[in-house]
Short mmCIF file of C-alpha atoms in Angstrom, two decimals:
data_model
loop_
_atom_site.label_atom_id
_atom_site.label_comp_id
_atom_site.label_asym_id
_atom_site.label_seq_id
_atom_site.Cartn_x
_atom_site.Cartn_y
_atom_site.Cartn_z
CA ASP N 379 3.52 -4.16 -6.57
CA VAL N 380 5.72 -1.05 -6.59
CA VAL N 381 7.78 -1.92 -3.50
CA GLY N 382 8.26 -5.58 -4.39
CA LYS N 383 9.73 -7.41 -1.41
CA ASP N 384 11.03 -4.23 0.24
CA LYS N 385 9.69 -3.27 3.65
CA TRP N 386 7.29 -0.32 3.78
CA ARG N 387 4.81 1.32 6.09
CA VAL N 388 2.09 3.94 5.83
CA ASN N 389 2.85 7.02 7.92
CA ASN N 390 -0.39 8.82 8.63
CA SER N 391 0.66 9.88 12.11
CA SER N 392 -0.81 13.36 11.69
CA ASP N 393 -4.30 11.86 11.28
CA LYS N 394 -4.64 12.30 15.05
CA LYS N 395 -3.90 16.01 14.72
CA TYR N 396 -5.60 16.89 11.41
CA LYS N 397 -8.50 15.53 9.41
CA PRO N 398 -7.25 14.10 6.10
CA LEU N 399 -8.70 15.66 2.98
CA PRO N 400 -10.91 13.47 0.78
CA ALA N 401 -8.86 11.16 -1.47
CA ASP N 402 -10.24 12.67 -4.69
CA GLU N 403 -9.21 16.15 -3.52
CA ILE N 404 -5.68 14.93 -2.68
CA VAL N 405 -5.32 13.33 -6.12
CA LYS N 406 -6.69 16.45 -7.83
CA LYS N 407 -4.21 18.71 -5.98
CA ALA N 408 -1.30 16.37 -6.70
CA CYS N 409 -2.21 16.08 -10.39
CA SER N 410 -2.40 19.87 -10.67
CA LEU N 411 1.26 20.02 -9.65
CA VAL N 412 2.56 17.56 -12.25
CA GLY N 413 5.25 19.37 -14.22
CA VAL N 414 5.42 22.24 -11.72
CA SER N 415 8.88 22.96 -10.34
CA LEU N 416 8.79 23.18 -6.55
CA THR N 417 11.68 24.58 -4.53
CA TYR N 418 13.15 22.02 -2.12
CA HIS N 419 14.48 23.14 1.24
CA LEU N 420 15.57 20.68 3.93
CA THR N 421 13.79 22.44 6.80
CA LYS N 422 11.25 24.70 5.07
CA TYR N 423 9.78 22.52 2.27
CA ASN N 424 10.90 18.93 1.85
CA CYS N 425 9.08 15.78 0.71
CA GLU N 426 7.36 15.41 4.10
CA HIS N 427 6.07 18.99 3.84
CA PHE N 428 4.70 18.15 0.39
CA ALA N 429 3.02 14.94 1.55
CA THR N 430 1.37 16.59 4.57
CA GLU N 431 0.26 19.52 2.43
CA MET N 432 -1.40 17.14 0.00
CA ARG N 433 -3.05 15.02 2.74
CA TYR N 434 -4.01 17.70 5.28
CA GLY N 435 -3.69 21.04 3.49
CA LYS N 436 -0.88 22.01 5.89
CA ALA N 437 2.80 21.75 4.97
CA GLU N 438 4.56 20.40 8.07
CA SER N 439 7.54 18.15 8.71
CA ARG N 440 8.30 16.47 12.02
CA GLN N 441 11.75 15.62 10.63
CA ALA N 442 12.47 19.29 9.91
CA GLN N 443 11.19 20.32 13.34
CA THR N 444 13.56 17.77 14.91
CA VAL N 445 16.51 19.09 12.87
CA GLU N 446 15.72 22.66 13.94
CA THR N 447 15.42 21.63 17.61
CA VAL N 448 18.72 19.74 17.55
CA ALA N 449 20.47 22.63 15.77
CA ALA N 450 19.15 25.12 18.34
CA ALA N 451 20.27 22.88 21.22
CA ALA N 452 23.72 22.51 19.66
CA ALA N 453 24.01 26.28 19.24
CA VAL N 454 23.02 26.88 22.86
CA GLY N 455 25.45 24.19 24.01
CA GLY N 456 28.27 25.67 21.93
CA LEU N 457 27.58 29.17 23.18
CA SER N 458 27.49 27.91 26.77
CA GLY N 459 30.87 26.27 26.25
CA ILE N 460 32.38 29.48 24.88
CA VAL N 461 30.99 31.55 27.76
CA ALA N 462 32.25 29.00 30.31
CA SER N 463 35.68 29.03 28.68
CA VAL N 464 35.89 32.83 28.73
CA ILE N 465 34.67 33.04 32.33
CA GLY N 466 37.06 30.27 33.35
CA GLY N 467 39.93 32.08 31.65
CA LEU N 468 39.06 35.38 33.31
CA SER N 469 38.90 33.78 36.74
CA HIS N 470 42.44 32.48 36.24
CA GLY N 471 43.82 35.89 35.34
CA SER N 472 44.11 35.26 31.60
CA THR N 473 43.64 38.16 29.20
CA TYR N 474 41.89 38.07 25.85
#
């Protein structure tokens, strides 16, 4: 009823990795947080962290892990480009 005609799917992909907590325990934990202000952080505690913490007792986010991996790869790639540029410049007699 809530989603109307919109498309939706249940994402319990971590059920293979962790055993879900009993439904009544999940509801009890979630209800205990009503009115509590939680600090949002894109990679450290986002809505996926919250959902997995409620369901499995472990705050994890595959989305955040992907963002961190891509950021690390971009940093390594950028650093490699800088090093290659400096080495290329030195081999052509340029001074910095």
